[in-house]
Amino acid sequence: MTVRGELRRWRPGGAVGQGGRHRETPEDGGPMKAEQLTADVCEHGEGPVHSPRWVGPRWVDMLAGEVLELSPSGEVARRDVGSKVAAVVRPRRGAGWLVATERAVALADGDDLDAALTNGPELWTDTGIRSNEGGCAPDGAFYLGTMAYDETPGAGTVHRIDPSGAVTTAFGNVTVSNGLGWSPDGTRAYYVDTDTGRIDVFDWTADNGLTGRRAWADVPGGPDGLTVDAEGGVWVATYWTGEVRRYDADGRLDAVVDLPVRRATAVAFTGAGLDQLIVTTSRLDQDTPGPGDGALFGIVEPGVRGLPVLEFGG
């Protein structure tokens, strides 16, 4: 069952140039701006993603166990997935979508947010461990990261779920498993364990999976969810400083966008041309949340396009 409420529509501004940190707009000579698109609809918004088959972009209110969808008219629909956690949502190839729940993955056969969900088996039994972010590889495998509720260092794992349903461990010894995204040519994957304070990069092939992990870019402010653009740049949200930072394909800082909130959690490209950015935010554990904490934001025309979403092959 979905619940709808009337919310503010995003009206993007002018185009953005290509050069330098804090990319300038030709109209006002200022930095890129973040504009609030919705009310404070989430306690802990995460994982925005775009599919051309959906009404609009989706994201999760992670610890409420809900998937949200933004319509072109500005309405937000909510779907309870029957779990106290909804960590990741991704489209399936052809039709349907998946959502990672607390310790499993549920599959929908239809594209609608209201489509019936079929719950998969528990992937682990430790009740102190929960799902936390992930993404799909070019071969259709789904990588799901985990973390301990109490953030015990090294307690998390990244699991690989093949389209066949086979589950293997990709790697372990992570603390707060977060952003994961592939390069435009599919040969590299960028990954965040927030506790490390950096983005790492892996080599990737369908035969060998993720290999050769190494540090790629130091990110102050608590790196969280990320997305990769068509030029190979990596956009990452920072949890403690409320920013979105872009690193170019060589790992050099290229742009910083300040949000008027304390905690930015994840970023994704959306729109028919994948030329708009949306950012999720959180008010989790804030005694006095400020305006916009928990809202969805948009970044006015970033001057680069995103990549089509990689879908689950199962």
mmCIF file of N, CA and C in Angstrom, residues 64-173:
data_model
loop_
_atom_site.group_PDB
_atom_site.id
_atom_site.type_symbol
_atom_site.label_atom_id
_atom_site.label_comp_id
_atom_site.label_asym_id
_atom_site.label_seq_id
_atom_site.Cartn_x
_atom_site.Cartn_y
_atom_site.Cartn_z
ATOM 1 N N ALA A 64 13.293 2.748 8.584
ATOM 2 C CA ALA A 64 11.834 2.638 8.656
ATOM 3 C C ALA A 64 11.324 1.498 7.787
ATOM 4 N N GLY A 65 12.205 0.885 6.986
ATOM 5 C CA GLY A 65 11.802 -0.223 6.127
ATOM 6 C C GLY A 65 10.872 0.200 5.004
ATOM 7 N N GLU A 66 11.119 1.365 4.399
ATOM 8 C CA GLU A 66 10.231 1.879 3.359
ATOM 9 C C GLU A 66 11.012 2.309 2.119
ATOM 10 N N VAL A 67 10.391 2.082 0.949
ATOM 11 C CA VAL A 67 10.890 2.587 -0.316
ATOM 12 C C VAL A 67 10.005 3.768 -0.729
ATOM 13 N N LEU A 68 10.619 4.855 -1.191
ATOM 14 C CA LEU A 68 9.893 6.052 -1.605
ATOM 15 C C LEU A 68 10.104 6.284 -3.097
ATOM 16 N N GLU A 69 9.129 6.955 -3.719
ATOM 17 C CA GLU A 69 9.212 7.279 -5.143
ATOM 18 C C GLU A 69 8.681 8.689 -5.362
ATOM 19 N N LEU A 70 9.422 9.500 -6.130
ATOM 20 C CA LEU A 70 9.045 10.877 -6.425
ATOM 21 C C LEU A 70 8.433 10.957 -7.812
ATOM 22 N N SER A 71 7.216 11.457 -7.910
ATOM 23 C CA SER A 71 6.551 11.596 -9.205
ATOM 24 C C SER A 71 6.946 12.912 -9.862
ATOM 25 N N PRO A 72 6.728 13.059 -11.184
ATOM 26 C CA PRO A 72 7.037 14.320 -11.856
ATOM 27 C C PRO A 72 6.259 15.503 -11.292
ATOM 28 N N SER A 73 5.094 15.261 -10.703
ATOM 29 C CA SER A 73 4.292 16.342 -10.135
ATOM 30 C C SER A 73 4.737 16.733 -8.730
ATOM 31 N N GLY A 74 5.715 16.012 -8.175
ATOM 32 C CA GLY A 74 6.217 16.343 -6.849
ATOM 33 C C GLY A 74 5.633 15.528 -5.726
ATOM 34 N N GLU A 75 4.724 14.592 -6.025
ATOM 35 C CA GLU A 75 4.184 13.716 -4.984
ATOM 36 C C GLU A 75 5.226 12.662 -4.594
ATOM 37 N N VAL A 76 5.178 12.251 -3.345
ATOM 38 C CA VAL A 76 6.016 11.161 -2.862
ATOM 39 C C VAL A 76 5.125 9.997 -2.459
ATOM 40 N N ALA A 77 5.394 8.821 -3.017
ATOM 41 C CA ALA A 77 4.703 7.592 -2.625
ATOM 42 C C ALA A 77 5.638 6.772 -1.749
ATOM 43 N N ARG A 78 5.057 6.057 -0.780
ATOM 44 C CA ARG A 78 5.851 5.254 0.164
ATOM 45 C C ARG A 78 5.374 3.816 0.127
ATOM 46 N N ARG A 79 6.299 2.886 0.243
ATOM 47 C CA ARG A 79 5.979 1.463 0.271
ATOM 48 C C ARG A 79 6.686 0.802 1.443
ATOM 49 N N ASP A 80 5.921 0.238 2.355
ATOM 50 C CA ASP A 80 6.474 -0.547 3.453
ATOM 51 C C ASP A 80 6.850 -1.921 2.913
ATOM 52 N N VAL A 81 8.100 -2.348 3.113
ATOM 53 C CA VAL A 81 8.547 -3.619 2.543
ATOM 54 C C VAL A 81 8.463 -4.775 3.541
ATOM 55 N N GLY A 82 7.846 -4.540 4.696
ATOM 56 C CA GLY A 82 7.642 -5.613 5.654
ATOM 57 C C GLY A 82 8.875 -5.998 6.441
ATOM 58 N N SER A 83 9.820 -5.094 6.567
ATOM 59 C CA SER A 83 11.056 -5.319 7.311
ATOM 60 C C SER A 83 11.420 -4.018 7.986
ATOM 61 N N LYS A 84 12.145 -4.093 9.094
ATOM 62 C CA LYS A 84 12.533 -2.846 9.750
ATOM 63 C C LYS A 84 13.689 -2.152 9.044
ATOM 64 N N VAL A 85 14.226 -2.779 8.000
ATOM 65 C CA VAL A 85 15.282 -2.185 7.197
ATOM 66 C C VAL A 85 14.926 -2.316 5.720
ATOM 67 N N ALA A 86 15.097 -1.239 4.971
ATOM 68 C CA ALA A 86 15.078 -1.266 3.504
ATOM 69 C C ALA A 86 16.361 -0.570 3.068
ATOM 70 N N ALA A 87 17.378 -1.360 2.695
ATOM 71 C CA ALA A 87 18.720 -0.806 2.543
ATOM 72 C C ALA A 87 19.063 -0.384 1.126
ATOM 73 N N VAL A 88 18.581 -1.105 0.130
ATOM 74 C CA VAL A 88 18.945 -0.848 -1.266
ATOM 75 C C VAL A 88 17.751 -1.192 -2.139
ATOM 76 N N VAL A 89 17.495 -0.370 -3.167
ATOM 77 C CA VAL A 89 16.484 -0.710 -4.161
ATOM 78 C C VAL A 89 17.130 -0.603 -5.540
ATOM 79 N N ARG A 90 16.878 -1.588 -6.406
ATOM 80 C CA ARG A 90 17.427 -1.611 -7.753
ATOM 81 C C ARG A 90 16.424 -2.260 -8.705
ATOM 82 N N PRO A 91 16.388 -1.809 -9.981
ATOM 83 C CA PRO A 91 15.538 -2.487 -10.958
ATOM 84 C C PRO A 91 16.121 -3.840 -11.351
ATOM 85 N N ARG A 92 15.245 -4.731 -11.792
ATOM 86 C CA ARG A 92 15.653 -6.010 -12.369
ATOM 87 C C ARG A 92 15.604 -5.900 -13.891
ATOM 88 N N ARG A 93 16.407 -6.689 -14.562
ATOM 89 C CA ARG A 93 16.415 -6.660 -16.024
ATOM 90 C C ARG A 93 15.067 -7.123 -16.570
ATOM 91 N N GLY A 94 14.542 -6.351 -17.492
ATOM 92 C CA GLY A 94 13.276 -6.718 -18.111
ATOM 93 C C GLY A 94 12.090 -6.140 -17.385
ATOM 94 N N ALA A 95 11.906 -6.499 -16.139
ATOM 95 C CA ALA A 95 10.788 -6.002 -15.334
ATOM 96 C C ALA A 95 11.050 -6.339 -13.873
ATOM 97 N N GLY A 96 10.434 -5.553 -13.003
ATOM 98 C CA GLY A 96 10.538 -5.820 -11.577
ATOM 99 C C GLY A 96 11.672 -5.050 -10.921
ATOM 100 N N TRP A 97 11.793 -5.255 -9.613
ATOM 101 C CA TRP A 97 12.822 -4.586 -8.825
ATOM 102 C C TRP A 97 13.145 -5.416 -7.599
ATOM 103 N N LEU A 98 14.251 -5.089 -6.960
ATOM 104 C CA LEU A 98 14.627 -5.760 -5.718
ATOM 105 C C LEU A 98 14.795 -4.742 -4.623
ATOM 106 N N VAL A 99 14.660 -5.207 -3.403
ATOM 107 C CA VAL A 99 14.978 -4.390 -2.238
ATOM 108 C C VAL A 99 15.698 -5.273 -1.238
ATOM 109 N N ALA A 100 16.828 -4.785 -0.734
ATOM 110 C CA ALA A 100 17.532 -5.484 0.343
ATOM 111 C C ALA A 100 16.866 -5.121 1.656
ATOM 112 N N THR A 101 16.414 -6.138 2.379
ATOM 113 C CA THR A 101 15.788 -5.942 3.680
ATOM 114 C C THR A 101 16.839 -6.180 4.768
ATOM 115 N N GLU A 102 16.416 -6.389 6.003
ATOM 116 C CA GLU A 102 17.386 -6.450 7.099
ATOM 117 C C GLU A 102 18.457 -7.512 6.874
ATOM 118 N N ARG A 103 18.050 -8.737 6.526
ATOM 119 C CA ARG A 103 19.025 -9.818 6.340
ATOM 120 C C ARG A 103 18.726 -10.655 5.094
ATOM 121 N N ALA A 104 18.013 -10.080 4.125
ATOM 122 C CA ALA A 104 17.614 -10.844 2.947
ATOM 123 C C ALA A 104 17.396 -9.891 1.784
ATOM 124 N N VAL A 105 16.965 -10.452 0.665
ATOM 125 C CA VAL A 105 16.617 -9.668 -0.522
ATOM 126 C C VAL A 105 15.226 -10.095 -0.967
ATOM 127 N N ALA A 106 14.340 -9.124 -1.199
ATOM 128 C CA ALA A 106 12.992 -9.386 -1.689
ATOM 129 C C ALA A 106 12.896 -8.938 -3.143
ATOM 130 N N LEU A 107 12.142 -9.704 -3.962
ATOM 131 C CA LEU A 107 12.017 -9.430 -5.390
ATOM 132 C C LEU A 107 10.573 -9.108 -5.748
ATOM 133 N N ALA A 108 10.407 -8.059 -6.573
ATOM 134 C CA ALA A 108 9.098 -7.713 -7.128
ATOM 135 C C ALA A 108 9.102 -8.071 -8.602
ATOM 136 N N ASP A 109 8.008 -8.684 -9.078
ATOM 137 C CA ASP A 109 7.916 -9.064 -10.486
ATOM 138 C C ASP A 109 7.458 -7.920 -11.376
ATOM 139 N N GLY A 110 6.790 -6.924 -10.818
ATOM 140 C CA GLY A 110 6.306 -5.789 -11.587
ATOM 141 C C GLY A 110 7.079 -4.530 -11.257
ATOM 142 N N ASP A 111 6.991 -3.526 -12.143
ATOM 143 C CA ASP A 111 7.734 -2.290 -11.946
ATOM 144 C C ASP A 111 7.070 -1.323 -10.972
ATOM 145 N N ASP A 112 5.754 -1.448 -10.771
ATOM 146 C CA ASP A 112 5.056 -0.531 -9.890
ATOM 147 C C ASP A 112 5.574 -0.628 -8.462
ATOM 148 N N LEU A 113 5.516 0.480 -7.761
ATOM 149 C CA LEU A 113 5.945 0.477 -6.367
ATOM 150 C C LEU A 113 5.082 -0.454 -5.526
ATOM 151 N N ASP A 114 3.827 -0.672 -5.935
ATOM 152 C CA ASP A 114 2.906 -1.536 -5.204
ATOM 153 C C ASP A 114 3.038 -3.019 -5.568
ATOM 154 N N ALA A 115 3.956 -3.376 -6.468
ATOM 155 C CA ALA A 115 4.071 -4.767 -6.913
ATOM 156 C C ALA A 115 4.337 -5.697 -5.725
ATOM 157 N N ALA A 116 3.777 -6.907 -5.809
ATOM 158 C CA ALA A 116 3.953 -7.882 -4.734
ATOM 159 C C ALA A 116 5.427 -8.257 -4.589
ATOM 160 N N LEU A 117 5.869 -8.398 -3.346
ATOM 161 C CA LEU A 117 7.252 -8.761 -3.050
ATOM 162 C C LEU A 117 7.337 -10.216 -2.608
ATOM 163 N N THR A 118 8.339 -10.922 -3.120
ATOM 164 C CA THR A 118 8.640 -12.283 -2.685
ATOM 165 C C THR A 118 9.939 -12.250 -1.903
ATOM 166 N N ASN A 119 9.878 -12.645 -0.639
ATOM 167 C CA ASN A 119 11.053 -12.581 0.222
ATOM 168 C C ASN A 119 11.974 -13.767 -0.019
ATOM 169 N N GLY A 120 13.258 -13.485 -0.133
ATOM 170 C CA GLY A 120 14.254 -14.539 -0.252
ATOM 171 C C GLY A 120 14.698 -15.045 1.106
ATOM 172 N N PRO A 121 15.557 -16.056 1.135
ATOM 173 C CA PRO A 121 16.036 -16.607 2.409
ATOM 174 C C PRO A 121 16.980 -15.647 3.118
ATOM 175 N N GLU A 122 17.082 -15.804 4.433
ATOM 176 C CA GLU A 122 18.045 -15.010 5.184
ATOM 177 C C GLU A 122 19.455 -15.334 4.703
ATOM 178 N N LEU A 123 20.262 -14.305 4.518
ATOM 179 C CA LEU A 123 21.627 -14.485 4.037
ATOM 180 C C LEU A 123 22.613 -14.655 5.180
ATOM 181 N N TRP A 124 22.218 -14.291 6.391
ATOM 182 C CA TRP A 124 23.012 -14.535 7.592
ATOM 183 C C TRP A 124 22.042 -14.575 8.767
ATOM 184 N N THR A 125 22.495 -15.104 9.876
ATOM 185 C CA THR A 125 21.610 -15.304 11.030
ATOM 186 C C THR A 125 21.906 -14.364 12.191
ATOM 187 N N ASP A 126 23.040 -13.702 12.174
ATOM 188 C CA ASP A 126 23.423 -12.804 13.266
ATOM 189 C C ASP A 126 22.487 -11.598 13.283
ATOM 190 N N THR A 127 21.678 -11.468 14.326
ATOM 191 C CA THR A 127 20.709 -10.377 14.404
ATOM 192 C C THR A 127 21.352 -9.020 14.693
ATOM 193 N N GLY A 128 22.635 -9.031 14.999
ATOM 194 C CA GLY A 128 23.347 -7.780 15.224
ATOM 195 C C GLY A 128 23.890 -7.165 13.949
ATOM 196 N N ILE A 129 23.707 -7.857 12.817
ATOM 197 C CA ILE A 129 24.211 -7.393 11.524
ATOM 198 C C ILE A 129 23.026 -7.081 10.615
ATOM 199 N N ARG A 130 23.108 -5.977 9.886
ATOM 200 C CA ARG A 130 22.034 -5.587 8.960
ATOM 201 C C ARG A 130 22.603 -5.179 7.609
ATOM 202 N N SER A 131 21.738 -5.179 6.594
ATOM 203 C CA SER A 131 22.104 -4.676 5.273
ATOM 204 C C SER A 131 22.371 -3.179 5.343
ATOM 205 N N ASN A 132 23.276 -2.724 4.488
ATOM 206 C CA ASN A 132 23.559 -1.289 4.411
ATOM 207 C C ASN A 132 24.222 -0.971 3.070
ATOM 208 N N GLU A 133 23.429 -0.623 2.058
ATOM 209 C CA GLU A 133 23.896 -0.188 0.750
ATOM 210 C C GLU A 133 24.443 -1.342 -0.097
ATOM 211 N N GLY A 134 24.565 -1.064 -1.397
ATOM 212 C CA GLY A 134 25.048 -2.038 -2.358
ATOM 213 C C GLY A 134 24.773 -1.565 -3.764
ATOM 214 N N GLY A 135 24.946 -2.449 -4.728
ATOM 215 C CA GLY A 135 24.710 -2.090 -6.119
ATOM 216 C C GLY A 135 24.918 -3.274 -7.029
ATOM 217 N N CYS A 136 24.567 -3.106 -8.293
ATOM 218 C CA CYS A 136 24.662 -4.182 -9.272
ATOM 219 C C CYS A 136 25.881 -3.996 -10.162
ATOM 220 N N ALA A 137 26.472 -5.117 -10.555
ATOM 221 C CA ALA A 137 27.631 -5.151 -11.437
ATOM 222 C C ALA A 137 27.184 -5.240 -12.896
ATOM 223 N N PRO A 138 28.097 -5.010 -13.847
ATOM 224 C CA PRO A 138 27.724 -5.098 -15.259
ATOM 225 C C PRO A 138 27.188 -6.457 -15.691
ATOM 226 N N ASP A 139 27.549 -7.536 -14.990
ATOM 227 C CA ASP A 139 27.052 -8.872 -15.356
ATOM 228 C C ASP A 139 25.719 -9.203 -14.702
ATOM 229 N N GLY A 140 25.123 -8.257 -13.979
ATOM 230 C CA GLY A 140 23.826 -8.484 -13.354
ATOM 231 C C GLY A 140 23.872 -9.018 -11.948
ATOM 232 N N ALA A 141 25.075 -9.237 -11.393
ATOM 233 C CA ALA A 141 25.177 -9.658 -9.991
ATOM 234 C C ALA A 141 24.858 -8.477 -9.082
ATOM 235 N N PHE A 142 24.319 -8.780 -7.902
ATOM 236 C CA PHE A 142 23.998 -7.765 -6.909
ATOM 237 C C PHE A 142 24.961 -7.917 -5.743
ATOM 238 N N TYR A 143 25.646 -6.831 -5.407
ATOM 239 C CA TYR A 143 26.570 -6.806 -4.280
ATOM 240 C C TYR A 143 25.893 -6.078 -3.125
ATOM 241 N N LEU A 144 25.784 -6.744 -1.990
ATOM 242 C CA LEU A 144 25.097 -6.196 -0.819
ATOM 243 C C LEU A 144 26.067 -6.087 0.344
ATOM 244 N N GLY A 145 26.256 -4.868 0.836
ATOM 245 C CA GLY A 145 27.113 -4.643 1.989
ATOM 246 C C GLY A 145 26.351 -4.690 3.286
ATOM 247 N N THR A 146 27.066 -4.979 4.371
ATOM 248 C CA THR A 146 26.440 -5.058 5.690
ATOM 249 C C THR A 146 27.262 -4.276 6.712
ATOM 250 N N MET A 147 26.671 -4.120 7.881
ATOM 251 C CA MET A 147 27.351 -3.498 9.010
ATOM 252 C C MET A 147 26.696 -3.964 10.293
ATOM 253 N N ALA A 148 27.410 -3.827 11.406
ATOM 254 C CA ALA A 148 26.828 -4.120 12.711
ATOM 255 C C ALA A 148 25.970 -2.945 13.160
ATOM 256 N N TYR A 149 24.851 -3.242 13.820
ATOM 257 C CA TYR A 149 24.023 -2.165 14.369
ATOM 258 C C TYR A 149 24.835 -1.250 15.282
ATOM 259 N N ASP A 150 25.777 -1.826 16.035
ATOM 260 C CA ASP A 150 26.582 -1.004 16.945
ATOM 261 C C ASP A 150 27.889 -0.539 16.304
ATOM 262 N N GLU A 151 28.017 -0.749 14.992
ATOM 263 C CA GLU A 151 29.178 -0.320 14.207
ATOM 264 C C GLU A 151 30.480 -0.937 14.696
ATOM 265 N N THR A 152 30.423 -2.182 15.144
ATOM 266 C CA THR A 152 31.636 -2.902 15.527
ATOM 267 C C THR A 152 32.620 -2.896 14.362
ATOM 268 N N PRO A 153 33.849 -2.448 14.577
ATOM 269 C CA PRO A 153 34.815 -2.387 13.473
ATOM 270 C C PRO A 153 35.051 -3.762 12.840
ATOM 271 N N GLY A 154 35.006 -3.811 11.528
ATOM 272 C CA GLY A 154 35.314 -5.036 10.796
ATOM 273 C C GLY A 154 34.247 -6.101 10.804
ATOM 274 N N ALA A 155 33.073 -5.807 11.354
ATOM 275 C CA ALA A 155 32.027 -6.834 11.466
ATOM 276 C C ALA A 155 31.221 -7.005 10.185
ATOM 277 N N GLY A 156 31.367 -6.085 9.239
ATOM 278 C CA GLY A 156 30.570 -6.140 8.020
ATOM 279 C C GLY A 156 31.208 -6.957 6.909
ATOM 280 N N THR A 157 30.375 -7.316 5.938
ATOM 281 C CA THR A 157 30.769 -8.141 4.795
ATOM 282 C C THR A 157 30.083 -7.591 3.552
ATOM 283 N N VAL A 158 30.684 -7.810 2.383
ATOM 284 C CA VAL A 158 30.014 -7.541 1.120
ATOM 285 C C VAL A 158 29.741 -8.880 0.449
ATOM 286 N N HIS A 159 28.447 -9.180 0.247
ATOM 287 C CA HIS A 159 28.005 -10.432 -0.359
ATOM 288 C C HIS A 159 27.722 -10.216 -1.839
ATOM 289 N N ARG A 160 28.026 -11.225 -2.649
ATOM 290 C CA ARG A 160 27.676 -11.214 -4.074
ATOM 291 C C ARG A 160 26.523 -12.190 -4.289
ATOM 292 N N ILE A 161 25.431 -11.686 -4.876
ATOM 293 C CA ILE A 161 24.268 -12.513 -5.190
ATOM 294 C C ILE A 161 24.159 -12.599 -6.702
ATOM 295 N N ASP A 162 24.421 -13.768 -7.260
ATOM 296 C CA ASP A 162 24.382 -13.955 -8.702
ATOM 297 C C ASP A 162 22.943 -14.000 -9.204
ATOM 298 N N PRO A 163 22.739 -13.718 -10.510
ATOM 299 C CA PRO A 163 21.396 -13.831 -11.068
ATOM 300 C C PRO A 163 20.762 -15.198 -10.834
ATOM 301 N N SER A 164 21.573 -16.240 -10.700
ATOM 302 C CA SER A 164 21.063 -17.586 -10.422
ATOM 303 C C SER A 164 20.568 -17.733 -8.993
ATOM 304 N N GLY A 165 20.923 -16.779 -8.127
ATOM 305 C CA GLY A 165 20.580 -16.853 -6.712
ATOM 306 C C GLY A 165 21.716 -17.320 -5.828
ATOM 307 N N ALA A 166 22.820 -17.783 -6.432
ATOM 308 C CA ALA A 166 23.976 -18.215 -5.651
ATOM 309 C C ALA A 166 24.572 -17.037 -4.894
ATOM 310 N N VAL A 167 24.948 -17.282 -3.634
ATOM 311 C CA VAL A 167 25.483 -16.226 -2.771
ATOM 312 C C VAL A 167 26.899 -16.579 -2.358
ATOM 313 N N THR A 168 27.828 -15.658 -2.558
ATOM 314 C CA THR A 168 29.213 -15.840 -2.129
ATOM 315 C C THR A 168 29.667 -14.577 -1.402
ATOM 316 N N THR A 169 30.775 -14.691 -0.689
ATOM 317 C CA THR A 169 31.367 -13.535 -0.016
ATOM 318 C C THR A 169 32.349 -12.867 -0.959
ATOM 319 N N ALA A 170 32.115 -11.589 -1.263
ATOM 320 C CA ALA A 170 33.044 -10.848 -2.117
ATOM 321 C C ALA A 170 34.271 -10.426 -1.316
ATOM 322 N N PHE A 171 34.031 -9.827 -0.143
ATOM 323 C CA PHE A 171 35.114 -9.487 0.780
ATOM 324 C C PHE A 171 34.501 -9.136 2.119
ATOM 325 N N GLY A 172 35.303 -9.153 3.147
ATOM 326 C CA GLY A 172 34.826 -8.885 4.495
ATOM 327 C C GLY A 172 35.665 -7.825 5.184
ATOM 328 N N ASN A 173 35.583 -7.800 6.521
ATOM 329 C CA ASN A 173 36.346 -6.873 7.349
ATOM 330 C C ASN A 173 36.046 -5.420 7.006
#
